[in-house]
C-alpha cells in the first residue's frame, strides 16, 4: 500500500518515523509530510499553540500539496491524533483513497461527505479526553452515513497517544495490539 502518514501536534518526532519504518518493514510505501516545517513541541499545549498559530487552512493546504503527487496511486491516509483529523479530511475528499487508518483521533465530518464503502479503522484509548464516548458514537454514525465501512478499536486504560514510547501515555501492550490489528487491516486492502 501507499500510505500518507500525518504526525500529531507534537510534530515530526522519532515516534512518527518509527511508525513509518514499521509500515515500511511490512512492505508499504510511506510518506511522512512535516506539516509544521521542522518545528516540534514538548507538550500538548505547545503543540496546540503551534497548530493554531499555523492555522487549519494552511495545514490542510500543506497536507493536500504533500499528498497530491501520490493520490493517483490510491493512497491509504493515516494519522496520529491531530494527524488523524488531517488524514480523515483528505481521505473523505479523495475519491481514489484506498483506506483510512486513524490512531488516537478523528475529526468533524461534513454533512455532504460521501464515500463508496471506504475502509476505515480507528484505534483510540478508552477513555480518551479528546475522543469522548458521545463524540465517538456520533462520529461512527456520521461515517457510516457517509458510506464508510468503519471498525473501531478501544484500548481500556491506555493514554491518548499510547503508541508513542517517548510520552507518558505509552502503553506497550495496547500499542502492540494496535499495530497487529492495523497491519492486518492494511494487508486486507
mmCIF file of N, CA and C in Angstrom, residues 56-182:
data_model
loop_
_atom_site.group_PDB
_atom_site.id
_atom_site.type_symbol
_atom_site.label_atom_id
_atom_site.label_comp_id
_atom_site.label_asym_id
_atom_site.label_seq_id
_atom_site.Cartn_x
_atom_site.Cartn_y
_atom_site.Cartn_z
ATOM 1 N N UNK A 56 -5.647 26.157 10.542
ATOM 2 C CA UNK A 56 -6.237 24.970 9.910
ATOM 3 C C UNK A 56 -6.133 25.007 8.391
ATOM 4 N N UNK A 57 -6.455 26.142 7.798
ATOM 5 C CA UNK A 57 -6.434 26.237 6.335
ATOM 6 C C UNK A 57 -5.035 26.005 5.772
ATOM 7 N N UNK A 58 -4.033 26.599 6.411
ATOM 8 C CA UNK A 58 -2.659 26.433 5.933
ATOM 9 C C UNK A 58 -2.188 24.987 6.121
ATOM 10 N N UNK A 59 -2.541 24.374 7.251
ATOM 11 C CA UNK A 59 -2.153 22.988 7.484
ATOM 12 C C UNK A 59 -2.790 22.055 6.459
ATOM 13 N N UNK A 60 -4.056 22.289 6.143
ATOM 14 C CA UNK A 60 -4.712 21.467 5.122
ATOM 15 C C UNK A 60 -4.106 21.710 3.747
ATOM 16 N N UNK A 61 -3.733 22.944 3.456
ATOM 17 C CA UNK A 61 -3.072 23.246 2.180
ATOM 18 C C UNK A 61 -1.764 22.456 2.078
ATOM 19 N N UNK A 62 -0.986 22.465 3.146
ATOM 20 C CA UNK A 62 0.276 21.728 3.157
ATOM 21 C C UNK A 62 0.038 20.223 2.990
ATOM 22 N N UNK A 63 -0.988 19.725 3.648
ATOM 23 C CA UNK A 63 -1.294 18.290 3.553
ATOM 24 C C UNK A 63 -1.712 17.911 2.145
ATOM 25 N N UNK A 64 -2.558 18.710 1.538
ATOM 26 C CA UNK A 64 -3.010 18.444 0.172
ATOM 27 C C UNK A 64 -1.829 18.487 -0.791
ATOM 28 N N UNK A 65 -0.956 19.465 -0.640
ATOM 29 C CA UNK A 65 0.218 19.563 -1.507
ATOM 30 C C UNK A 65 1.139 18.351 -1.330
ATOM 31 N N UNK A 66 1.239 17.846 -0.111
ATOM 32 C CA UNK A 66 2.079 16.668 0.138
ATOM 33 C C UNK A 66 1.485 15.412 -0.490
ATOM 34 N N UNK A 67 0.171 15.276 -0.431
ATOM 35 C CA UNK A 67 -0.496 14.072 -0.929
ATOM 36 C C UNK A 67 -0.724 14.098 -2.439
ATOM 37 N N UNK A 68 -0.883 15.271 -3.013
ATOM 38 C CA UNK A 68 -1.270 15.394 -4.428
ATOM 39 C C UNK A 68 -0.403 14.592 -5.397
ATOM 40 N N UNK A 69 0.926 14.587 -5.268
ATOM 41 C CA UNK A 69 1.732 13.839 -6.245
ATOM 42 C C UNK A 69 1.498 12.326 -6.204
ATOM 43 N N UNK A 70 0.890 11.825 -5.133
ATOM 44 C CA UNK A 70 0.722 10.385 -4.967
ATOM 45 C C UNK A 70 -0.733 9.927 -4.988
ATOM 46 N N UNK A 71 -1.666 10.849 -5.012
ATOM 47 C CA UNK A 71 -3.080 10.480 -4.860
ATOM 48 C C UNK A 71 -3.607 9.611 -5.994
ATOM 49 N N UNK A 72 -3.030 9.734 -7.177
ATOM 50 C CA UNK A 72 -3.476 8.890 -8.293
ATOM 51 C C UNK A 72 -3.229 7.411 -8.022
ATOM 52 N N UNK A 73 -2.295 7.110 -7.126
ATOM 53 C CA UNK A 73 -1.963 5.722 -6.788
ATOM 54 C C UNK A 73 -3.038 5.050 -5.938
ATOM 55 N N UNK A 74 -3.915 5.864 -5.335
ATOM 56 C CA UNK A 74 -4.889 5.319 -4.406
ATOM 57 C C UNK A 74 -4.279 5.179 -3.026
ATOM 58 N N UNK A 75 -4.123 6.283 -2.333
ATOM 59 C CA UNK A 75 -3.469 6.322 -1.031
ATOM 60 C C UNK A 75 -4.323 5.748 0.096
ATOM 61 N N UNK A 76 -3.642 5.214 1.087
ATOM 62 C CA UNK A 76 -4.234 4.992 2.402
ATOM 63 C C UNK A 76 -3.778 6.186 3.221
ATOM 64 N N UNK A 77 -4.728 6.911 3.772
ATOM 65 C CA UNK A 77 -4.408 8.051 4.615
ATOM 66 C C UNK A 77 -4.361 7.570 6.053
ATOM 67 N N UNK A 78 -3.327 7.996 6.777
ATOM 68 C CA UNK A 78 -3.141 7.569 8.162
ATOM 69 C C UNK A 78 -2.695 8.772 8.980
ATOM 70 N N UNK A 79 -3.136 8.817 10.230
ATOM 71 C CA UNK A 79 -2.705 9.913 11.083
ATOM 72 C C UNK A 79 -2.692 9.541 12.540
ATOM 73 N N UNK A 80 -1.881 10.298 13.274
ATOM 74 C CA UNK A 80 -1.733 10.138 14.708
ATOM 75 C C UNK A 80 -2.343 11.356 15.395
ATOM 76 N N UNK A 81 -3.440 11.169 16.130
ATOM 77 C CA UNK A 81 -4.105 12.231 16.873
ATOM 78 C C UNK A 81 -4.502 13.379 15.933
ATOM 79 N N UNK A 82 -3.895 14.568 16.081
ATOM 80 C CA UNK A 82 -4.195 15.663 15.158
ATOM 81 C C UNK A 82 -4.014 15.222 13.714
ATOM 82 N N UNK A 83 -2.985 14.435 13.463
ATOM 83 C CA UNK A 83 -2.743 13.938 12.107
ATOM 84 C C UNK A 83 -3.864 13.071 11.598
ATOM 85 N N UNK A 84 -4.588 12.415 12.518
ATOM 86 C CA UNK A 84 -5.746 11.619 12.114
ATOM 87 C C UNK A 84 -6.849 12.517 11.568
ATOM 88 N N UNK A 85 -7.008 13.695 12.161
ATOM 89 C CA UNK A 85 -8.031 14.614 11.644
ATOM 90 C C UNK A 85 -7.671 15.072 10.240
ATOM 91 N N UNK A 86 -6.384 15.316 10.004
ATOM 92 C CA UNK A 86 -5.921 15.705 8.667
ATOM 93 C C UNK A 86 -6.143 14.551 7.688
ATOM 94 N N UNK A 87 -5.733 13.346 8.089
ATOM 95 C CA UNK A 87 -5.895 12.168 7.230
ATOM 96 C C UNK A 87 -7.360 11.937 6.883
ATOM 97 N N UNK A 88 -8.231 12.075 7.870
ATOM 98 C CA UNK A 88 -9.665 11.873 7.636
ATOM 99 C C UNK A 88 -10.191 12.885 6.628
ATOM 100 N N UNK A 89 -9.828 14.140 6.793
ATOM 101 C CA UNK A 89 -10.307 15.181 5.884
ATOM 102 C C UNK A 89 -9.873 14.877 4.448
ATOM 103 N N UNK A 90 -8.611 14.501 4.277
ATOM 104 C CA UNK A 90 -8.128 14.208 2.928
ATOM 105 C C UNK A 90 -8.762 12.949 2.351
ATOM 106 N N UNK A 91 -8.895 11.905 3.152
ATOM 107 C CA UNK A 91 -9.480 10.656 2.653
ATOM 108 C C UNK A 91 -10.920 10.845 2.210
ATOM 109 N N UNK A 92 -11.678 11.632 2.973
ATOM 110 C CA UNK A 92 -13.082 11.845 2.609
ATOM 111 C C UNK A 92 -13.222 12.703 1.360
ATOM 112 N N UNK A 93 -12.159 13.433 1.007
ATOM 113 C CA UNK A 93 -12.207 14.261 -0.192
ATOM 114 C C UNK A 93 -11.503 13.662 -1.396
ATOM 115 N N UNK A 94 -10.932 12.475 -1.231
ATOM 116 C CA UNK A 94 -10.159 11.850 -2.312
ATOM 117 C C UNK A 94 -10.899 10.602 -2.800
ATOM 118 N N UNK A 95 -11.503 10.678 -3.965
ATOM 119 C CA UNK A 95 -12.295 9.547 -4.471
ATOM 120 C C UNK A 95 -11.448 8.320 -4.769
ATOM 121 N N UNK A 96 -10.127 8.489 -4.857
ATOM 122 C CA UNK A 96 -9.254 7.338 -5.109
ATOM 123 C C UNK A 96 -8.664 6.747 -3.833
ATOM 124 N N UNK A 97 -9.019 7.302 -2.675
ATOM 125 C CA UNK A 97 -8.483 6.796 -1.405
ATOM 126 C C UNK A 97 -8.803 5.312 -1.262
ATOM 127 N N UNK A 98 -7.806 4.551 -0.821
ATOM 128 C CA UNK A 98 -7.967 3.098 -0.647
ATOM 129 C C UNK A 98 -8.350 2.737 0.777
ATOM 130 N N UNK A 99 -8.091 3.653 1.722
ATOM 131 C CA UNK A 99 -8.397 3.370 3.110
ATOM 132 C C UNK A 99 -8.031 4.536 3.997
ATOM 133 N N UNK A 100 -8.490 4.438 5.240
ATOM 134 C CA UNK A 100 -8.230 5.461 6.246
ATOM 135 C C UNK A 100 -7.917 4.750 7.554
ATOM 136 N N UNK A 101 -6.722 4.996 8.087
ATOM 137 C CA UNK A 101 -6.264 4.363 9.317
ATOM 138 C C UNK A 101 -5.972 5.460 10.327
ATOM 139 N N UNK A 102 -6.758 5.475 11.405
ATOM 140 C CA UNK A 102 -6.681 6.536 12.398
ATOM 141 C C UNK A 102 -6.178 5.994 13.731
ATOM 142 N N UNK A 103 -5.118 6.600 14.242
ATOM 143 C CA UNK A 103 -4.611 6.300 15.575
ATOM 144 C C UNK A 103 -4.873 7.534 16.442
ATOM 145 N N UNK A 104 -5.629 7.372 17.507
ATOM 146 C CA UNK A 104 -5.776 8.387 18.555
ATOM 147 C C UNK A 104 -6.628 9.589 18.190
ATOM 148 N N UNK A 105 -7.342 9.590 17.097
ATOM 149 C CA UNK A 105 -8.107 10.786 16.790
ATOM 150 C C UNK A 105 -9.041 10.665 15.610
ATOM 151 N N UNK A 106 -9.968 11.602 15.567
ATOM 152 C CA UNK A 106 -10.961 11.731 14.499
ATOM 153 C C UNK A 106 -11.135 13.220 14.205
ATOM 154 N N UNK A 107 -12.116 13.529 13.395
ATOM 155 C CA UNK A 107 -12.401 14.920 13.064
ATOM 156 C C UNK A 107 -13.874 15.073 12.722
ATOM 157 N N UNK A 108 -14.297 16.316 12.600
ATOM 158 C CA UNK A 108 -15.658 16.598 12.143
ATOM 159 C C UNK A 108 -15.844 16.029 10.739
ATOM 160 N N UNK A 109 -17.084 15.747 10.409
ATOM 161 C CA UNK A 109 -17.418 15.197 9.099
ATOM 162 C C UNK A 109 -18.447 16.122 8.455
ATOM 163 N N UNK A 110 -18.158 16.590 7.275
ATOM 164 C CA UNK A 110 -19.110 17.452 6.566
ATOM 165 C C UNK A 110 -20.380 16.665 6.250
ATOM 166 N N UNK A 111 -21.515 17.321 6.360
ATOM 167 C CA UNK A 111 -22.790 16.656 6.064
ATOM 168 C C UNK A 111 -22.830 16.130 4.644
ATOM 169 N N UNK A 112 -22.104 16.775 3.748
ATOM 170 C CA UNK A 112 -22.109 16.365 2.343
ATOM 171 C C UNK A 112 -21.096 15.253 2.044
ATOM 172 N N UNK A 113 -20.325 14.824 3.034
ATOM 173 C CA UNK A 113 -19.298 13.796 2.804
ATOM 174 C C UNK A 113 -19.946 12.510 2.303
ATOM 175 N N UNK A 114 -19.342 11.929 1.277
ATOM 176 C CA UNK A 114 -19.848 10.674 0.725
ATOM 177 C C UNK A 114 -18.686 9.881 0.144
ATOM 178 N N UNK A 115 -18.591 8.636 0.571
ATOM 179 C CA UNK A 115 -17.565 7.727 0.071
ATOM 180 C C UNK A 115 -18.232 6.409 -0.278
ATOM 181 N N UNK A 116 -17.560 5.648 -1.105
ATOM 182 C CA UNK A 116 -18.111 4.366 -1.540
ATOM 183 C C UNK A 116 -17.455 3.234 -0.764
ATOM 184 N N UNK A 117 -17.982 2.950 0.407
ATOM 185 C CA UNK A 117 -17.505 1.866 1.268
ATOM 186 C C UNK A 117 -16.013 1.977 1.576
ATOM 187 N N UNK A 118 -15.540 3.185 1.825
ATOM 188 C CA UNK A 118 -14.144 3.401 2.194
ATOM 189 C C UNK A 118 -13.833 2.629 3.472
ATOM 190 N N UNK A 119 -12.826 1.756 3.463
ATOM 191 C CA UNK A 119 -12.442 1.040 4.683
ATOM 192 C C UNK A 119 -11.787 2.011 5.670
ATOM 193 N N UNK A 120 -12.324 2.045 6.883
ATOM 194 C CA UNK A 120 -11.820 2.940 7.926
ATOM 195 C C UNK A 120 -11.592 2.136 9.190
ATOM 196 N N UNK A 121 -10.434 2.352 9.806
ATOM 197 C CA UNK A 121 -10.156 1.706 11.085
ATOM 198 C C UNK A 121 -9.645 2.772 12.046
ATOM 199 N N UNK A 122 -10.248 2.787 13.250
ATOM 200 C CA UNK A 122 -9.885 3.745 14.298
ATOM 201 C C UNK A 122 -9.395 2.989 15.517
ATOM 202 N N UNK A 123 -8.267 3.451 16.063
ATOM 203 C CA UNK A 123 -7.707 2.918 17.306
ATOM 204 C C UNK A 123 -7.622 4.068 18.298
ATOM 205 N N UNK A 124 -8.280 3.918 19.446
ATOM 206 C CA UNK A 124 -8.354 5.028 20.391
ATOM 207 C C UNK A 124 -8.415 4.505 21.828
ATOM 208 N N UNK A 125 -7.864 5.291 22.744
ATOM 209 C CA UNK A 125 -7.886 4.942 24.165
ATOM 210 C C UNK A 125 -9.318 4.971 24.703
ATOM 211 N N UNK A 126 -9.517 4.260 25.794
ATOM 212 C CA UNK A 126 -10.825 4.270 26.470
ATOM 213 C C UNK A 126 -10.608 4.342 27.969
ATOM 214 N N UNK A 127 -10.958 5.460 28.587
ATOM 215 C CA UNK A 127 -11.474 6.700 27.992
ATOM 216 C C UNK A 127 -10.346 7.522 27.372
ATOM 217 N N UNK A 128 -10.747 8.456 26.535
ATOM 218 C CA UNK A 128 -9.804 9.368 25.912
ATOM 219 C C UNK A 128 -10.336 10.787 26.096
ATOM 220 N N UNK A 129 -9.559 11.680 26.695
ATOM 221 C CA UNK A 129 -10.067 13.032 26.951
ATOM 222 C C UNK A 129 -10.390 13.821 25.682
ATOM 223 N N UNK A 130 -9.786 13.444 24.560
ATOM 224 C CA UNK A 130 -10.017 14.165 23.310
ATOM 225 C C UNK A 130 -11.044 13.474 22.412
ATOM 226 N N UNK A 131 -11.368 12.225 22.728
ATOM 227 C CA UNK A 131 -12.306 11.429 21.917
ATOM 228 C C UNK A 131 -13.321 10.788 22.874
ATOM 229 N N UNK A 132 -14.274 11.581 23.350
ATOM 230 C CA UNK A 132 -15.228 11.104 24.349
ATOM 231 C C UNK A 132 -16.166 10.054 23.759
ATOM 232 N N UNK A 133 -16.804 9.289 24.606
ATOM 233 C CA UNK A 133 -17.734 8.255 24.154
ATOM 234 C C UNK A 133 -18.849 8.834 23.293
ATOM 235 N N UNK A 134 -19.438 9.952 23.737
ATOM 236 C CA UNK A 134 -20.519 10.575 22.955
ATOM 237 C C UNK A 134 -20.020 11.019 21.584
ATOM 238 N N UNK A 135 -18.831 11.636 21.560
ATOM 239 C CA UNK A 135 -18.257 12.083 20.293
ATOM 240 C C UNK A 135 -18.032 10.899 19.362
ATOM 241 N N UNK A 136 -17.444 9.819 19.901
ATOM 242 C CA UNK A 136 -17.135 8.667 19.058
ATOM 243 C C UNK A 136 -18.392 7.998 18.523
ATOM 244 N N UNK A 137 -19.444 7.955 19.325
ATOM 245 C CA UNK A 137 -20.716 7.385 18.841
ATOM 246 C C UNK A 137 -21.255 8.208 17.682
ATOM 247 N N UNK A 138 -21.241 9.515 17.847
ATOM 248 C CA UNK A 138 -21.719 10.405 16.785
ATOM 249 C C UNK A 138 -20.831 10.293 15.551
ATOM 250 N N UNK A 139 -19.506 10.277 15.761
ATOM 251 C CA UNK A 139 -18.570 10.158 14.649
ATOM 252 C C UNK A 139 -18.820 8.874 13.864
ATOM 253 N N UNK A 140 -18.976 7.773 14.575
ATOM 254 C CA UNK A 140 -19.208 6.478 13.937
ATOM 255 C C UNK A 140 -20.463 6.528 13.058
ATOM 256 N N UNK A 141 -21.549 7.043 13.595
ATOM 257 C CA UNK A 141 -22.802 7.110 12.836
ATOM 258 C C UNK A 141 -22.658 8.005 11.605
ATOM 259 N N UNK A 142 -21.958 9.121 11.764
ATOM 260 C CA UNK A 142 -21.764 10.021 10.620
ATOM 261 C C UNK A 142 -20.893 9.377 9.545
ATOM 262 N N UNK A 143 -19.860 8.663 9.962
ATOM 263 C CA UNK A 143 -19.001 7.981 8.981
ATOM 264 C C UNK A 143 -19.791 6.905 8.243
ATOM 265 N N UNK A 144 -20.601 6.165 8.960
ATOM 266 C CA UNK A 144 -21.430 5.131 8.314
ATOM 267 C C UNK A 144 -22.416 5.786 7.336
ATOM 268 N N UNK A 145 -23.026 6.883 7.760
ATOM 269 C CA UNK A 145 -23.972 7.592 6.896
ATOM 270 C C UNK A 145 -23.274 8.112 5.638
ATOM 271 N N UNK A 146 -21.994 8.474 5.758
ATOM 272 C CA UNK A 146 -21.225 8.953 4.598
ATOM 273 C C UNK A 146 -20.849 7.811 3.661
ATOM 274 N N UNK A 147 -21.008 6.561 4.123
ATOM 275 C CA UNK A 147 -20.740 5.415 3.269
ATOM 276 C C UNK A 147 -19.478 4.644 3.622
ATOM 277 N N UNK A 148 -18.832 4.997 4.732
ATOM 278 C CA UNK A 148 -17.595 4.319 5.126
ATOM 279 C C UNK A 148 -17.896 2.985 5.800
ATOM 280 N N UNK A 149 -16.965 2.057 5.634
ATOM 281 C CA UNK A 149 -17.005 0.758 6.309
ATOM 282 C C UNK A 149 -16.066 0.877 7.509
ATOM 283 N N UNK A 150 -16.631 1.082 8.712
ATOM 284 C CA UNK A 150 -15.872 1.522 9.879
ATOM 285 C C UNK A 150 -15.686 0.421 10.915
ATOM 286 N N UNK A 151 -14.449 0.309 11.402
ATOM 287 C CA UNK A 151 -14.120 -0.534 12.554
ATOM 288 C C UNK A 151 -13.511 0.370 13.621
ATOM 289 N N UNK A 152 -13.945 0.194 14.879
ATOM 290 C CA UNK A 152 -13.406 0.979 15.988
ATOM 291 C C UNK A 152 -12.835 0.025 17.027
ATOM 292 N N UNK A 153 -11.594 0.298 17.440
ATOM 293 C CA UNK A 153 -10.932 -0.485 18.480
ATOM 294 C C UNK A 153 -10.593 0.444 19.636
ATOM 295 N N UNK A 154 -11.039 0.057 20.846
ATOM 296 C CA UNK A 154 -10.790 0.852 22.054
ATOM 297 C C UNK A 154 -9.815 0.104 22.950
ATOM 298 N N UNK A 155 -8.971 0.863 23.647
ATOM 299 C CA UNK A 155 -7.941 0.287 24.498
ATOM 300 C C UNK A 155 -8.091 0.843 25.911
ATOM 301 N N UNK A 156 -8.785 0.071 26.745
ATOM 302 C CA UNK A 156 -9.098 0.496 28.103
ATOM 303 C C UNK A 156 -7.819 0.735 28.902
ATOM 304 N N UNK A 157 -7.799 1.900 29.551
ATOM 305 C CA UNK A 157 -6.697 2.250 30.426
ATOM 306 C C UNK A 157 -5.487 2.860 29.743
ATOM 307 N N UNK A 158 -5.452 2.854 28.437
ATOM 308 C CA UNK A 158 -4.318 3.452 27.716
ATOM 309 C C UNK A 158 -4.466 4.970 27.715
ATOM 310 N N UNK A 159 -3.337 5.680 27.605
ATOM 311 C CA UNK A 159 -3.373 7.131 27.480
ATOM 312 C C UNK A 159 -3.634 7.531 26.035
ATOM 313 N N UNK A 160 -3.876 8.807 25.815
ATOM 314 C CA UNK A 160 -4.285 9.287 24.487
ATOM 315 C C UNK A 160 -3.312 8.852 23.380
ATOM 316 N N UNK A 161 -2.038 9.196 23.480
ATOM 317 C CA UNK A 161 -1.045 8.835 22.456
ATOM 318 C C UNK A 161 -0.252 7.618 22.916
ATOM 319 N N UNK A 162 -0.954 6.542 23.171
ATOM 320 C CA UNK A 162 -0.364 5.361 23.801
ATOM 321 C C UNK A 162 0.619 4.591 22.911
ATOM 322 N N UNK A 163 0.729 4.914 21.633
ATOM 323 C CA UNK A 163 1.686 4.218 20.766
ATOM 324 C C UNK A 163 3.049 4.907 20.719
ATOM 325 N N UNK A 164 3.196 6.030 21.409
ATOM 326 C CA UNK A 164 4.456 6.782 21.393
ATOM 327 C C UNK A 164 5.261 6.475 22.651
ATOM 328 N N UNK A 165 6.367 5.712 22.516
ATOM 329 C CA UNK A 165 7.130 5.299 23.698
ATOM 330 C C UNK A 165 7.838 6.433 24.421
ATOM 331 N N UNK A 166 7.893 7.614 23.837
ATOM 332 C CA UNK A 166 8.558 8.749 24.482
ATOM 333 C C UNK A 166 7.606 9.627 25.284
ATOM 334 N N UNK A 167 6.328 9.264 25.322
ATOM 335 C CA UNK A 167 5.347 10.075 26.043
ATOM 336 C C UNK A 167 4.804 9.323 27.255
ATOM 337 N N UNK A 168 4.286 10.060 28.236
ATOM 338 C CA UNK A 168 3.728 9.407 29.421
ATOM 339 C C UNK A 168 2.524 8.506 29.115
ATOM 340 N N UNK A 169 1.868 8.711 27.987
ATOM 341 C CA UNK A 169 0.702 7.900 27.592
ATOM 342 C C UNK A 169 1.084 6.493 27.124
ATOM 343 N N UNK A 170 2.351 6.232 26.871
ATOM 344 C CA UNK A 170 2.846 4.976 26.315
ATOM 345 C C UNK A 170 2.258 3.780 27.049
ATOM 346 N N UNK A 171 1.719 2.855 26.259
ATOM 347 C CA UNK A 171 1.202 1.592 26.779
ATOM 348 C C UNK A 171 1.649 0.511 25.800
ATOM 349 N N UNK A 172 2.697 -0.202 26.148
ATOM 350 C CA UNK A 172 3.314 -1.148 25.221
ATOM 351 C C UNK A 172 2.339 -2.225 24.751
ATOM 352 N N UNK A 173 1.552 -2.770 25.671
ATOM 353 C CA UNK A 173 0.610 -3.833 25.291
ATOM 354 C C UNK A 173 -0.446 -3.314 24.316
ATOM 355 N N UNK A 174 -1.035 -2.159 24.642
ATOM 356 C CA UNK A 174 -2.048 -1.582 23.754
ATOM 357 C C UNK A 174 -1.437 -1.216 22.402
ATOM 358 N N UNK A 175 -0.212 -0.699 22.420
ATOM 359 C CA UNK A 175 0.443 -0.326 21.168
ATOM 360 C C UNK A 175 0.679 -1.550 20.287
ATOM 361 N N UNK A 176 1.136 -2.633 20.866
ATOM 362 C CA UNK A 176 1.384 -3.841 20.079
ATOM 363 C C UNK A 176 0.085 -4.428 19.526
ATOM 364 N N UNK A 177 -0.981 -4.401 20.331
ATOM 365 C CA UNK A 177 -2.272 -4.879 19.815
ATOM 366 C C UNK A 177 -2.751 -3.992 18.674
ATOM 367 N N UNK A 178 -2.580 -2.695 18.830
ATOM 368 C CA UNK A 178 -2.981 -1.752 17.779
ATOM 369 C C UNK A 178 -2.243 -2.044 16.487
ATOM 370 N N UNK A 179 -0.935 -2.180 16.568
ATOM 371 C CA UNK A 179 -0.152 -2.421 15.362
ATOM 372 C C UNK A 179 -0.506 -3.748 14.708
ATOM 373 N N UNK A 180 -0.758 -4.763 15.508
ATOM 374 C CA UNK A 180 -1.131 -6.061 14.947
ATOM 375 C C UNK A 180 -2.426 -5.959 14.134
ATOM 376 N N UNK A 181 -3.423 -5.313 14.710
ATOM 377 C CA UNK A 181 -4.714 -5.159 14.030
ATOM 378 C C UNK A 181 -4.575 -4.246 12.811
ATOM 379 N N UNK A 182 -3.833 -3.154 12.974
ATOM 380 C CA UNK A 182 -3.686 -2.191 11.886
ATOM 381 C C UNK A 182 -2.944 -2.796 10.692
#
